[in-house]
XYZ file of C-alpha atoms in Angstrom:
300
model
C 0.000 0.000 0.000
C 1.123 3.567 -0.656
C -0.101 6.971 0.517
C -0.081 9.743 -2.084
C -1.023 13.386 -2.588
C -4.649 12.593 -3.458
C -6.350 9.831 -5.443
C -5.520 11.750 -8.621
C -1.843 11.360 -7.767
C -2.377 7.665 -7.011
C -3.897 7.092 -10.451
C -1.111 9.050 -12.119
C 1.563 6.997 -10.350
C -0.170 3.717 -11.208
C -0.312 4.675 -14.876
C 3.328 5.796 -14.860
C 4.362 2.512 -13.251
C 2.360 0.276 -15.587
C 2.186 1.952 -18.997
C 5.041 1.947 -21.508
C 5.348 3.860 -24.768
C 2.628 2.715 -27.169
C 0.644 0.718 -24.614
C -3.133 1.043 -24.716
C -5.391 1.749 -21.752
C -9.130 1.102 -22.109
C -11.277 3.851 -20.584
C -15.097 3.582 -20.470
C -17.027 6.656 -21.629
C -17.977 8.857 -19.839
C -14.743 9.137 -17.927
C -13.144 11.423 -15.386
C -11.369 14.140 -17.345
C -7.831 13.292 -16.184
C -7.736 9.631 -17.249
C -6.899 10.098 -20.963
C -4.375 12.857 -20.325
C -2.570 10.844 -17.664
C -2.301 7.922 -20.085
C -0.861 10.227 -22.754
C 1.668 11.640 -20.271
C 2.980 8.088 -19.826
C 3.329 7.669 -23.594
C 0.280 5.425 -23.804
C -2.801 5.577 -25.994
C -6.246 5.915 -24.402
C -8.827 3.637 -26.022
C -12.294 5.007 -25.343
C -14.937 2.311 -24.917
C -18.535 3.347 -25.471
C -21.302 2.571 -23.031
C -25.004 1.945 -23.558
C -28.022 3.861 -22.369
C -27.231 3.005 -18.763
C -23.709 4.452 -19.217
C -22.073 1.188 -18.108
C -19.358 -0.819 -19.813
C -20.490 -4.258 -20.986
C -18.330 -7.374 -21.414
C -19.013 -7.338 -25.159
C -17.819 -3.758 -25.625
C -14.840 -4.375 -23.351
C -13.781 -7.405 -25.369
C -13.939 -5.386 -28.603
C -11.804 -2.612 -27.083
C -8.997 -4.970 -26.045
C -6.012 -5.617 -28.286
C -2.533 -7.102 -28.115
C -1.309 -3.658 -26.995
C -3.736 -3.301 -24.078
C -1.880 -2.854 -20.798
C -4.698 -1.801 -18.476
C -8.387 -0.997 -18.068
C -9.680 1.765 -15.794
C -12.879 1.105 -13.841
C -14.537 3.910 -11.870
C -17.422 2.942 -9.584
C -19.238 5.009 -8.453
C -18.495 6.955 -11.606
C -17.659 10.609 -12.032
C -19.534 12.117 -13.922
C -22.450 9.713 -14.413
C -22.965 8.437 -10.875
C -23.433 4.855 -12.097
C -22.492 2.059 -9.710
C -21.507 -1.380 -10.985
C -23.239 -4.316 -9.325
C -21.416 -7.419 -8.141
C -22.788 -9.373 -11.102
C -21.668 -6.721 -13.595
C -18.153 -6.695 -12.171
C -18.033 -10.496 -12.296
C -18.928 -10.407 -15.988
C -16.292 -7.769 -16.752
C -13.798 -9.683 -14.625
C -14.149 -12.817 -16.725
C -13.050 -10.861 -19.797
C -10.204 -9.173 -17.926
C -8.849 -12.437 -16.491
C -8.906 -14.000 -19.941
C -7.087 -10.993 -21.424
C -4.437 -10.900 -18.693
C -4.436 -7.097 -18.457
C -4.076 -4.797 -15.460
C -6.977 -3.034 -13.768
C -6.898 0.398 -12.144
C -10.000 0.567 -9.948
C -10.875 4.134 -8.938
C -13.102 3.808 -5.865
C -12.891 7.341 -4.457
C -16.710 7.626 -4.189
C -17.237 4.226 -2.547
C -19.040 5.599 0.532
C -21.368 7.863 -1.473
C -23.947 5.331 -2.669
C -27.733 5.571 -2.329
C -30.814 3.359 -1.979
C -28.955 0.789 0.090
C -26.940 -0.398 -2.893
C -23.606 -1.851 -1.857
C -20.161 -1.011 -3.124
C -18.095 -3.792 -4.659
C -14.440 -3.743 -5.628
C -13.544 -5.836 -8.651
C -10.440 -7.094 -6.811
C -12.714 -8.663 -4.194
C -15.422 -9.844 -6.569
C -12.950 -11.544 -8.915
C -10.094 -12.907 -6.732
C -8.079 -13.947 -9.797
C -7.722 -10.243 -10.644
C -6.290 -9.216 -7.293
C -2.703 -9.818 -8.407
C -3.261 -7.516 -11.414
C -5.341 -4.747 -9.820
C -4.414 -1.402 -8.284
C -7.230 -0.085 -6.075
C -7.305 3.690 -5.592
C -9.123 5.605 -2.865
C -8.748 8.683 -0.675
C -10.372 11.005 1.835
C -11.394 13.881 -0.436
C -14.977 12.852 -1.172
C -16.313 10.869 1.794
C -14.725 13.197 4.345
C -14.922 16.486 2.395
C -11.123 16.827 2.599
C -10.335 17.825 -0.992
C -7.741 20.418 -0.024
C -5.823 18.071 2.269
C -4.647 16.027 -0.746
C -4.407 12.532 0.687
C -5.080 9.463 -1.418
C -3.865 5.908 -1.247
C -3.494 2.848 -3.414
C -3.219 -0.881 -2.801
C -1.906 -3.473 -5.201
C 0.832 -5.990 -5.965
C 4.135 -5.236 -4.246
C 6.114 -4.717 -7.446
C 3.717 -2.048 -8.727
C 3.386 -0.260 -5.395
C 7.178 -0.250 -5.094
C 7.511 1.316 -8.549
C 4.902 3.930 -7.642
C 6.880 4.730 -4.503
C 10.095 5.235 -6.466
C 8.361 7.658 -8.826
C 6.738 9.524 -5.952
C 10.073 9.852 -4.148
C 11.377 11.936 -7.062
C 8.176 13.988 -7.429
C 6.829 14.944 -4.023
C 8.989 12.909 -1.601
C 5.926 12.210 0.545
C 2.444 13.549 1.255
C 2.223 16.295 3.861
C 2.590 14.756 7.335
C -0.067 16.983 8.904
C -2.522 16.001 6.171
C -1.710 12.330 6.746
C -2.518 12.708 10.451
C -5.812 14.408 9.588
C -6.682 11.648 7.109
C -5.934 8.971 9.698
C -8.226 10.737 12.165
C -10.994 10.807 9.560
C -10.629 7.139 8.635
C -10.418 5.815 12.191
C -12.760 8.258 13.925
C -16.571 8.239 14.238
C -18.278 7.689 10.874
C -21.698 9.166 11.674
C -20.745 12.340 9.819
C -20.306 10.330 6.624
C -23.743 8.754 6.830
C -25.289 12.144 7.649
C -23.638 13.573 4.547
C -24.898 10.678 2.425
C -28.447 11.281 3.671
C -28.145 14.986 2.835
C -26.738 14.203 -0.618
C -29.572 11.751 -1.223
C -32.164 14.430 -0.491
C -30.412 16.861 -2.830
C -30.009 14.166 -5.489
C -33.731 13.428 -5.544
C -34.568 17.130 -5.637
C -32.190 17.954 -8.507
C -33.195 14.913 -10.571
C -36.880 15.715 -10.077
C -36.439 19.315 -11.159
C -34.370 18.438 -14.226
C -36.686 15.642 -15.337
C -39.568 18.129 -15.335
C -37.751 20.508 -17.711
C -38.684 20.107 -21.410
C -35.806 18.963 -23.597
C -33.799 17.562 -20.678
C -33.321 13.858 -19.920
C -31.758 13.172 -16.532
C -30.969 9.621 -15.379
C -30.934 9.079 -11.631
C -27.376 8.571 -10.330
C -26.764 5.751 -7.860
C -23.600 7.223 -6.360
C -21.180 10.183 -6.119
C -22.704 13.697 -6.084
C -23.300 14.582 -9.719
C -26.058 14.358 -12.290
C -25.167 14.019 -15.966
C -28.269 15.033 -17.933
C -28.705 14.862 -21.694
C -29.489 18.421 -22.848
C -29.115 18.254 -26.633
C -32.916 18.043 -26.844
C -33.013 21.737 -25.985
C -31.650 22.444 -29.461
C -29.560 25.404 -30.524
C -26.472 26.108 -28.447
C -27.200 23.063 -26.243
C -25.777 20.823 -28.961
C -22.340 22.199 -28.027
C -21.889 21.504 -24.320
C -18.916 23.852 -23.924
C -20.804 26.715 -25.531
C -23.883 25.973 -23.423
C -21.947 25.902 -20.148
C -20.177 29.147 -20.969
C -23.510 30.752 -21.809
C -25.188 29.460 -18.636
C -22.368 30.865 -16.520
C -22.670 34.291 -18.134
C -26.451 34.408 -18.559
C -27.843 32.777 -15.393
C -24.684 32.496 -13.255
C -24.785 28.721 -12.800
C -21.543 26.766 -13.234
C -21.832 23.416 -15.037
C -19.151 21.272 -16.668
C -19.381 20.431 -20.402
C -19.994 16.783 -21.202
C -17.395 16.904 -23.964
C -14.727 16.997 -21.247
C -15.946 13.578 -20.103
C -16.106 12.213 -23.643
C -19.859 12.718 -24.194
C -21.159 15.682 -26.147
C -24.742 16.822 -25.564
C -24.548 16.391 -21.789
C -23.496 18.553 -18.860
C -22.375 17.657 -15.352
C -24.074 19.325 -12.402
C -22.876 18.868 -8.823
C -25.374 18.663 -5.971
C -22.709 18.999 -3.272
C -23.926 22.539 -2.523
C -26.596 23.217 0.097
C -30.294 22.885 -0.672
C -30.912 26.638 -0.723
C -28.194 27.140 -3.335
C -29.508 24.187 -5.363
C -33.026 25.605 -5.377
C -31.727 28.904 -6.768
C -29.576 27.059 -9.293
C -32.474 24.921 -10.548
C -34.693 27.993 -10.919
C -31.983 29.725 -12.924
C -31.274 26.669 -15.067
C -34.964 26.276 -15.821
C -35.077 29.870 -17.038
C -31.850 29.461 -18.983
C -33.020 26.268 -20.665
C -36.287 27.988 -21.612
C -34.321 30.718 -23.403
C -32.190 28.132 -25.205
C -35.309 26.322 -26.446
C -36.907 29.552 -27.625
C -33.755 30.624 -29.474
C -33.712 27.257 -31.238
């Protein structure tokens, strides 16, 4: 196991340790924005694997994305930006393909505690024991404990990979901040009621935001099962909404609501909205988005 300067740093180190020039890394779409760029920084080639209407990778699509150059596959559950959570059965099915292919897995589980409706979190390294020796599991304290600025993440995996990650880190940052490590340890080993209270609050906000968006003409908003984002389809609004970057820039200027363009996550026609803010702020944001979307529809 290794402690790093955030889960983002853990993923970067894992990719640097595993990926050689020309290696391919399969990344399901939508993906967290840093995955493809981190692969490119290691000299690798990101292979983007499409997902279906439920925004989940299937064994069939995974098998098609694999090649003789595939070094690793990144799995993110719960997923940023979609909020999808893979079930135990879905991970088992993906695991069969991965075991057969003999590739590495980087499992980004930073949102593991932020899951709703009683659905459990499963790590592919636990679900498919044969994969444990070829999996690097990444986690951290930023999301579950609201400690984004403390920059503490950690990774677990086979000794040879963790050792390589440590050698790279020793030349980059030496070590994570000692004070931040002490704070992270206190969060992980202390009372966890605050986490469950936060999950309950997020769940209330999630249901509110999804309900509001689903009632807006031209917007299709699936209900996320985890994390704290919604990822609605907005291309049905027409006009500028077909370009997510243009739409988000316009929304920020016109109605003063900050959203993230779906194109950054590999899916045009969608935007990411966070419901980590308080309910009062979300109510104002939804009112403003509703008005902004109305103007977009009218402009055509």
